[in-house]
């Protein structure tokens, strides 16, 4: 069962070996804008890079409102070494009646290929299944984003297939496919026990 009061009474903090995932606030607006203004980052979301700091401020405000309304939660990914925001990760499209949510993430390109994205996603999955009580976590990927698909497979997601021309890309004036992945609580639990037995946790 979902533990909604425990989840939404205060914003949860997640700690992994190299990262701290905490609530993103307006004090992060400069770092957030620096991240979201990078074309290679926004390409993963199918969006144009930000051009104004106020765009980050507005999105951070939406994150806060969405959490208070129990619609979403978004963490700032902080590297322990330099206490710097290097990305964000979150759960959105919460379908509480069905114990289901969708995960999303992005990371500063300067920190790619270090296993940090998968570490952050794994931390959020532990929270989602062990603390919040979700049964299913979904991810929707741009078919061009092979790196994101590889990350999801690495942390145990199963590819479910393509939904054809489900998304309209206004910038490109074309319809594009959505690539669906998911992981279920029993699958995560099995993987977690394997990691523990291997000394990875």
XYZ file of N, CA and C in Angstrom:
603
model
N 0.841 -1.197 0.000
C 0.000 0.000 0.000
C 0.878 1.249 0.000
N 0.338 2.315 -0.585
C 1.070 3.566 -0.615
C 1.093 4.210 0.768
N 2.267 4.741 1.121
C 2.434 5.434 2.396
C 2.409 6.939 2.143
N 1.238 7.459 1.784
C 1.147 8.834 1.307
C 1.489 9.861 2.377
N 1.023 9.650 3.597
C 1.305 10.621 4.648
C 2.797 10.699 4.928
N 3.447 9.545 4.957
C 4.880 9.527 5.202
C 5.640 10.186 4.059
N 5.164 10.029 2.846
C 5.839 10.573 1.672
C 5.659 12.077 1.571
N 4.442 12.554 1.793
C 4.128 13.948 1.496
C 4.103 14.857 2.718
N 4.328 14.349 3.913
C 4.380 15.224 5.085
C 5.582 16.158 5.035
N 6.678 15.681 4.508
C 7.855 16.514 4.290
C 8.610 15.933 3.105
N 9.356 16.796 2.410
C 10.039 16.326 1.203
C 11.170 15.378 1.602
N 11.177 14.179 1.036
C 12.178 13.177 1.438
C 13.553 13.458 0.833
N 14.577 13.202 1.606
C 15.942 13.284 1.104
C 16.485 11.878 0.908
N 17.239 11.687 -0.173
C 17.806 10.383 -0.518
C 19.322 10.522 -0.565
N 20.017 9.585 0.033
C 21.481 9.594 0.019
C 21.988 8.308 -0.611
N 22.921 8.451 -1.552
C 23.595 7.298 -2.153
C 25.093 7.435 -1.870
N 25.894 6.570 -2.439
C 27.323 6.589 -2.112
C 27.994 7.906 -2.507
N 27.596 8.472 -3.646
C 28.247 9.703 -4.113
C 27.330 10.914 -4.182
N 26.042 10.706 -3.940
C 25.067 11.761 -4.198
C 24.155 12.012 -3.008
N 23.641 13.236 -2.968
C 22.521 13.587 -2.105
C 21.409 14.100 -3.012
N 20.244 13.513 -2.875
C 19.071 13.975 -3.614
C 18.158 14.688 -2.621
N 17.963 15.982 -2.830
C 17.165 16.796 -1.926
C 16.180 17.639 -2.740
N 15.269 18.287 -2.029
C 14.290 19.128 -2.702
C 14.992 20.260 -3.440
N 14.569 20.511 -4.650
C 15.107 21.626 -5.413
C 14.380 22.898 -5.003
N 15.132 23.986 -4.808
C 14.562 25.247 -4.333
C 15.000 26.391 -5.236
N 14.446 27.571 -4.978
C 14.798 28.742 -5.794
C 16.278 29.097 -5.687
N 16.927 28.711 -4.598
C 18.365 28.967 -4.487
C 19.160 28.172 -5.516
N 18.529 27.172 -6.134
C 19.183 26.359 -7.174
C 18.942 26.920 -8.574
N 18.269 28.059 -8.685
C 17.834 28.541 -10.005
C 19.001 28.763 -10.962
N 20.097 29.319 -10.479
C 21.240 29.560 -11.368
C 21.804 28.248 -11.900
N 22.013 27.290 -11.007
C 22.559 25.998 -11.436
C 21.572 25.274 -12.338
N 20.295 25.359 -12.005
C 19.259 24.721 -12.812
C 19.232 25.326 -14.213
N 19.309 26.643 -14.303
C 19.325 27.299 -15.608
C 20.573 26.902 -16.397
N 21.714 26.818 -15.709
C 22.931 26.384 -16.395
C 22.780 25.005 -16.993
N 22.031 24.147 -16.308
C 21.789 22.789 -16.798
C 20.802 22.784 -17.951
N 19.679 23.456 -17.771
C 18.603 23.418 -18.752
C 18.862 24.315 -19.969
N 19.899 25.101 -19.927
C 20.254 25.907 -21.095
C 21.186 25.164 -22.048
N 21.565 23.943 -21.699
C 22.468 23.153 -22.533
C 21.671 22.325 -23.536
N 21.926 22.510 -24.830
C 21.156 21.780 -25.859
C 21.216 20.274 -25.702
N 22.371 19.729 -25.320
C 22.504 18.277 -25.224
C 21.683 17.718 -24.070
N 21.421 18.534 -23.056
C 20.575 18.106 -21.944
C 19.107 18.124 -22.359
N 18.683 19.218 -22.974
C 17.275 19.374 -23.316
C 16.856 18.487 -24.478
N 17.822 18.044 -25.269
C 17.494 17.131 -26.360
C 16.857 15.855 -25.829
N 17.262 15.446 -24.627
C 16.689 14.248 -24.020
C 15.234 14.400 -23.640
N 14.795 15.649 -23.464
C 13.400 15.930 -23.146
C 12.593 16.349 -24.371
N 13.264 16.486 -25.505
C 12.575 16.952 -26.701
C 12.158 18.404 -26.607
N 12.931 19.218 -25.864
C 12.596 20.624 -25.641
C 13.746 21.517 -26.079
N 13.418 22.783 -26.330
C 14.442 23.764 -26.651
C 15.172 24.175 -25.368
N 16.461 24.492 -25.468
C 17.200 24.947 -24.290
C 16.588 26.219 -23.710
N 16.675 26.353 -22.396
C 16.197 27.566 -21.741
C 17.054 28.753 -22.156
N 16.429 29.914 -22.241
C 17.141 31.142 -22.603
C 17.058 32.198 -21.516
N 16.205 31.984 -20.513
C 16.024 32.948 -19.433
C 16.018 32.236 -18.086
N 16.673 32.851 -17.099
C 16.692 32.287 -15.749
C 15.288 32.149 -15.180
N 14.396 33.038 -15.567
C 13.032 32.987 -15.049
C 12.330 31.680 -15.419
N 12.747 31.049 -16.511
C 12.162 29.756 -16.877
C 12.467 28.712 -15.807
N 13.685 28.736 -15.293
C 14.040 27.821 -14.212
C 13.269 28.156 -12.944
N 13.140 29.433 -12.653
C 12.391 29.839 -11.464
C 10.946 29.350 -11.546
N 10.340 29.477 -12.714
C 8.954 29.037 -12.879
C 8.830 27.527 -12.723
N 9.774 26.782 -13.291
C 9.710 25.329 -13.187
C 9.926 24.872 -11.747
N 10.861 25.513 -11.052
C 11.104 25.161 -9.654
C 9.849 25.459 -8.822
N 9.169 26.558 -9.128
C 7.911 26.857 -8.451
C 6.858 25.802 -8.725
N 6.832 25.313 -9.955
C 5.879 24.246 -10.293
C 6.212 22.972 -9.532
N 7.507 22.646 -9.424
C 7.905 21.460 -8.657
C 7.335 21.534 -7.240
N 7.467 22.697 -6.607
C 6.991 22.852 -5.230
C 5.472 22.683 -5.161
N 4.766 23.333 -6.065
C 3.303 23.228 -6.062
C 2.855 21.796 -6.326
N 3.519 21.127 -7.259
C 3.140 19.756 -7.602
C 3.339 18.816 -6.423
N 4.396 19.052 -5.628
C 4.605 18.219 -4.450
C 3.507 18.472 -3.419
N 3.178 19.721 -3.182
C 2.139 20.051 -2.206
C 0.787 19.488 -2.616
N 0.571 19.381 -3.933
C -0.689 18.839 -4.449
C -0.626 17.334 -4.668
N 0.482 16.710 -4.282
C 0.685 15.268 -4.419
C 0.595 14.802 -5.874
N 1.169 15.617 -6.759
C 1.171 15.286 -8.175
C 2.543 14.847 -8.679
N 3.596 15.286 -8.005
C 4.951 14.985 -8.480
C 5.945 15.332 -7.382
N 7.169 14.837 -7.535
C 8.276 15.252 -6.675
C 9.549 15.224 -7.506
N 10.363 16.279 -7.338
C 11.590 16.401 -8.124
C 12.753 16.700 -7.194
N 13.792 15.886 -7.298
C 14.976 16.056 -6.477
C 16.085 16.773 -7.245
N 16.814 17.624 -6.552
C 18.086 18.124 -7.061
C 19.132 17.052 -6.810
N 19.917 16.722 -7.822
C 21.010 15.761 -7.670
C 22.257 16.550 -7.287
N 22.747 16.332 -6.069
C 23.893 17.062 -5.544
C 25.077 16.116 -5.411
N 26.208 16.508 -6.000
C 27.419 15.693 -5.856
C 28.043 15.981 -4.495
N 28.317 14.941 -3.736
C 28.854 15.127 -2.385
C 30.212 15.830 -2.377
N 31.003 15.638 -3.420
C 32.363 16.171 -3.417
C 32.367 17.695 -3.371
N 31.530 18.320 -4.193
C 31.564 19.785 -4.267
C 30.235 20.450 -3.923
N 29.263 19.669 -3.412
C 27.960 20.205 -3.012
C 27.322 20.988 -4.160
N 27.444 20.452 -5.376
C 26.983 21.157 -6.565
C 25.810 20.423 -7.200
N 24.793 21.185 -7.628
C 23.691 20.592 -8.381
C 24.197 20.183 -9.759
N 24.069 18.892 -10.068
C 24.555 18.397 -11.351
C 23.435 17.785 -12.192
N 22.215 17.803 -11.667
C 21.089 17.260 -12.419
C 19.845 17.245 -11.556
N 18.781 16.680 -12.097
C 17.556 16.479 -11.321
C 16.981 15.110 -11.673
N 16.170 14.611 -10.769
C 15.503 13.325 -10.984
C 14.190 13.364 -10.232
N 13.144 12.779 -10.791
C 11.877 12.869 -10.092
C 10.834 11.870 -10.537
N 9.760 11.865 -9.778
C 8.583 11.061 -10.074
C 7.451 12.014 -10.420
N 6.762 11.736 -11.507
C 5.646 12.570 -11.926
C 4.559 11.682 -12.528
N 3.490 12.329 -12.977
C 2.317 11.584 -13.455
C 1.936 10.493 -12.457
N 1.880 10.891 -11.193
C 1.529 9.944 -10.141
C 0.083 9.495 -10.323
N -0.120 8.193 -10.383
C -1.463 7.612 -10.431
C -1.626 6.813 -9.146
N -1.972 7.553 -8.089
C -1.938 6.969 -6.752
C -2.908 5.808 -6.603
N -4.065 5.906 -7.253
C -5.033 4.820 -7.162
C -4.543 3.525 -7.776
N -3.582 3.645 -8.683
C -3.020 2.463 -9.357
C -1.597 2.154 -8.879
N -1.105 2.895 -7.885
C 0.231 2.664 -7.312
C 1.305 2.770 -8.399
N 1.181 3.788 -9.233
C 2.035 3.904 -10.417
C 2.561 5.326 -10.545
N 3.783 5.455 -11.073
C 4.362 6.769 -11.333
C 5.331 6.656 -12.503
N 5.722 7.806 -13.028
C 6.701 7.865 -14.116
C 7.956 8.555 -13.606
N 9.106 8.081 -14.017
C 10.375 8.663 -13.589
C 10.992 9.463 -14.730
N 11.683 10.544 -14.365
C 12.405 11.360 -15.335
C 13.702 11.858 -14.716
N 14.657 12.252 -15.541
C 15.979 12.622 -15.033
C 16.774 13.322 -16.116
N 17.769 14.075 -15.690
C 18.785 14.610 -16.587
C 20.035 14.907 -15.764
N 21.186 14.941 -16.437
C 22.463 15.121 -15.756
C 23.357 16.025 -16.591
N 24.119 16.869 -15.916
C 25.089 17.737 -16.581
C 26.050 16.878 -17.414
N 26.262 17.216 -18.685
C 27.157 16.413 -19.533
C 28.566 16.258 -18.983
N 29.007 17.200 -18.152
C 30.342 17.073 -17.566
C 30.453 15.874 -16.632
N 29.302 15.305 -16.247
C 29.291 14.174 -15.318
C 28.765 12.898 -15.975
N 28.618 12.906 -17.292
C 28.169 11.711 -17.984
C 29.244 10.627 -17.926
N 28.798 9.394 -18.099
C 29.665 8.210 -18.197
C 30.450 7.947 -16.916
N 29.865 8.331 -15.798
C 30.470 8.037 -14.500
C 29.539 7.191 -13.624
N 28.410 6.765 -14.193
C 27.458 5.968 -13.441
C 26.611 6.762 -12.467
N 26.642 8.084 -12.565
C 25.908 8.915 -11.612
C 24.412 8.939 -11.891
N 24.034 8.926 -13.163
C 22.604 8.903 -13.486
C 21.955 7.631 -12.963
N 22.576 6.500 -13.212
C 22.002 5.236 -12.739
C 21.994 5.175 -11.214
N 22.990 5.784 -10.567
C 23.009 5.825 -9.102
C 21.828 6.641 -8.567
N 21.560 7.773 -9.211
C 20.432 8.609 -8.794
C 19.107 7.902 -9.040
N 18.955 7.292 -10.206
C 17.715 6.591 -10.537
C 17.496 5.431 -9.573
N 18.558 4.695 -9.268
C 18.440 3.575 -8.331
C 17.983 4.076 -6.965
N 18.520 5.207 -6.529
C 18.105 5.767 -5.252
C 16.640 6.146 -5.230
N 16.162 6.725 -6.317
C 14.750 7.096 -6.400
C 13.872 5.842 -6.458
N 14.322 4.809 -7.152
C 13.553 3.570 -7.193
C 13.442 2.940 -5.804
N 14.526 2.952 -5.048
C 14.461 2.421 -3.680
C 13.420 3.173 -2.862
N 13.431 4.495 -2.995
C 12.431 5.292 -2.283
C 11.022 4.939 -2.757
N 10.846 4.871 -4.074
C 9.508 4.655 -4.642
C 8.918 3.328 -4.207
N 9.731 2.282 -4.196
C 9.220 0.952 -3.869
C 9.252 0.664 -2.363
N 10.333 1.009 -1.693
C 10.504 0.616 -0.293
C 9.809 1.560 0.685
N 9.796 2.845 0.382
C 9.220 3.836 1.297
C 7.819 4.246 0.860
N 7.692 4.670 -0.395
C 6.404 5.184 -0.868
C 5.391 4.069 -1.115
N 5.870 2.893 -1.511
C 4.969 1.765 -1.718
C 4.375 1.654 -3.108
N 5.018 2.274 -4.103
C 4.540 2.108 -5.475
C 4.749 0.673 -5.950
N 3.942 0.266 -6.916
C 4.060 -1.070 -7.488
C 4.745 -1.049 -8.853
N 4.573 0.030 -9.594
C 5.087 0.103 -10.958
C 5.647 1.498 -11.215
N 6.860 1.547 -11.773
C 7.460 2.804 -12.197
C 7.707 2.718 -13.702
N 7.238 3.725 -14.409
C 7.362 3.764 -15.860
C 8.385 4.810 -16.287
N 8.897 4.639 -17.489
C 9.761 5.644 -18.109
C 9.419 5.703 -19.586
N 9.323 6.915 -20.112
C 9.036 7.121 -21.533
C 10.238 7.824 -22.147
N 10.789 7.234 -23.192
C 12.049 7.683 -23.765
C 11.852 8.068 -25.227
N 12.519 9.123 -25.631
C 12.604 9.473 -27.046
C 13.371 8.350 -27.755
N 12.833 7.782 -28.834
C 13.539 6.687 -29.515
C 14.960 7.032 -29.951
N 15.261 8.322 -30.083
C 16.616 8.725 -30.464
C 17.573 8.706 -29.276
N 17.035 8.604 -28.077
C 17.860 8.697 -26.872
C 18.294 7.299 -26.416
N 19.242 6.740 -27.131
C 19.716 5.382 -26.835
C 20.407 5.299 -25.475
N 21.065 6.386 -25.068
C 21.767 6.367 -23.786
C 20.788 6.228 -22.629
N 19.649 6.907 -22.716
C 18.657 6.798 -21.653
C 18.083 5.392 -21.592
N 17.829 4.795 -22.754
C 17.329 3.417 -22.784
C 18.335 2.460 -22.157
N 19.619 2.682 -22.430
C 20.659 1.831 -21.852
C 20.711 1.982 -20.336
N 20.543 3.210 -19.852
C 20.529 3.447 -18.408
C 19.380 2.680 -17.747
N 18.194 2.761 -18.356
C 17.030 2.089 -17.782
C 17.233 0.580 -17.735
N 17.771 0.020 -18.797
C 18.046 -1.421 -18.791
C 19.057 -1.777 -17.700
N 20.037 -0.902 -17.504
C 21.085 -1.156 -16.507
C 20.511 -1.282 -15.103
N 19.480 -0.487 -14.800
C 18.913 -0.514 -13.447
C 17.705 -1.429 -13.347
N 17.417 -2.197 -14.406
C 16.424 -3.250 -14.304
C 15.095 -3.034 -14.986
N 14.959 -1.942 -15.741
C 13.709 -1.726 -16.461
C 13.571 -2.701 -17.633
N 12.328 -3.003 -17.970
C 12.002 -3.846 -19.118
C 11.417 -2.980 -20.223
N 11.911 -3.191 -21.432
C 11.344 -2.483 -22.583
C 9.982 -3.086 -22.920
N 8.972 -2.240 -23.020
C 7.630 -2.716 -23.321
C 7.223 -2.458 -24.764
N 7.932 -1.562 -25.451
C 7.630 -1.330 -26.853
C 7.384 0.131 -27.185
N 7.019 0.358 -28.440
C 6.798 1.707 -28.950
C 5.300 1.977 -29.102
N 4.901 3.166 -28.716
C 3.570 3.658 -29.057
C 3.754 4.631 -30.210
N 3.238 4.266 -31.352
C 3.544 4.967 -32.595
C 2.928 6.357 -32.645
N 3.788 7.318 -33.000
C 3.376 8.701 -33.221
C 2.426 9.194 -32.127
N 2.790 8.905 -30.887
C 1.965 9.284 -29.730
C 2.200 10.728 -29.304
N 3.366 11.277 -29.645
C 3.784 12.589 -29.162
C 3.978 13.529 -30.346
N 3.431 14.743 -30.217
C 3.619 15.741 -31.270
C 4.739 16.689 -30.876
N 5.766 16.742 -31.700
C 6.904 17.634 -31.495
C 6.633 18.919 -32.260
N 6.215 19.947 -31.529
C 5.868 21.202 -32.177
C 7.049 21.887 -32.824
N 8.239 21.739 -32.223
C 9.426 22.373 -32.788
C 9.774 21.787 -34.154
N 9.599 20.475 -34.288
C 9.919 19.808 -35.554
C 8.693 19.626 -36.434
N 7.509 19.976 -35.888
C 6.241 19.840 -36.618
C 6.076 18.418 -37.146
N 6.225 17.464 -36.237
C 6.046 16.076 -36.630
C 5.629 15.241 -35.416
N 5.012 14.109 -35.693
C 4.656 13.168 -34.648
C 5.802 12.170 -34.463
N 6.071 11.839 -33.200
C 7.156 10.908 -32.915
C 6.648 9.811 -31.982
N 7.367 8.689 -31.999
C 6.997 7.553 -31.157
C 7.403 7.800 -29.707
N 6.715 7.142 -28.796
C 7.136 7.061 -27.398
C 7.626 5.638 -27.136
N 8.749 5.541 -26.446
C 9.397 4.263 -26.152
C 9.174 3.963 -24.675
N 8.401 2.928 -24.372
C 7.981 2.655 -23.006
C 8.850 1.606 -22.322
N 9.195 1.905 -21.071
C 9.914 0.986 -20.192
C 9.194 0.960 -18.849
N 9.370 -0.119 -18.100
C 8.810 -0.169 -16.754
C 9.603 -1.140 -15.894
N 9.443 -0.958 -14.573
C 9.969 -1.911 -13.602
C 8.906 -2.072 -12.513
N 8.711 -3.313 -12.072
C 7.723 -3.622 -11.047
C 8.414 -3.868 -9.704
N 7.686 -3.674 -8.638
C 8.262 -3.821 -7.299
C 8.912 -5.189 -7.086
N 8.273 -6.319 -7.445
C 8.949 -7.609 -7.246
C 10.256 -7.734 -8.029
N 10.302 -7.133 -9.220
C 11.531 -7.172 -10.019
C 12.634 -6.372 -9.326
N 12.269 -5.203 -8.818
C 13.247 -4.384 -8.106
C 13.765 -5.107 -6.869
N 12.852 -5.716 -6.114
C 13.260 -6.414 -4.894
C 14.244 -7.530 -5.195
N 14.009 -8.246 -6.287
C 14.930 -9.322 -6.670
C 16.306 -8.752 -7.015
N 16.321 -7.660 -7.772
C 17.589 -7.028 -8.130
C 18.310 -6.494 -6.901
N 17.551 -5.915 -5.971
C 18.147 -5.350 -4.764
C 18.812 -6.444 -3.925
N 18.144 -7.578 -3.797
C 18.728 -8.680 -3.037
C 19.991 -9.203 -3.722
N 19.987 -9.232 -5.051
C 21.182 -9.655 -5.778
C 22.339 -8.701 -5.527
N 22.039 -7.391 -5.542
C 23.085 -6.399 -5.281
C 23.639 -6.556 -3.861
N 22.756 -6.805 -2.903
C 23.216 -6.998 -1.538
C 24.116 -8.223 -1.418
N 23.711 -9.312 -2.082
C 24.497 -10.538 -2.024
C 25.863 -10.374 -2.682
N 25.915 -9.468 -3.669
C 27.172 -9.212 -4.371
C 28.009 -8.147 -3.677
N 27.476 -7.600 -2.597
C 28.221 -6.578 -1.861
C 28.169 -5.212 -2.492
N 27.150 -4.972 -3.356
C 27.048 -3.689 -4.048
C 26.273 -2.658 -3.232
N 25.619 -3.075 -2.161
C 24.846 -2.144 -1.346
C 25.385 -2.133 0.086
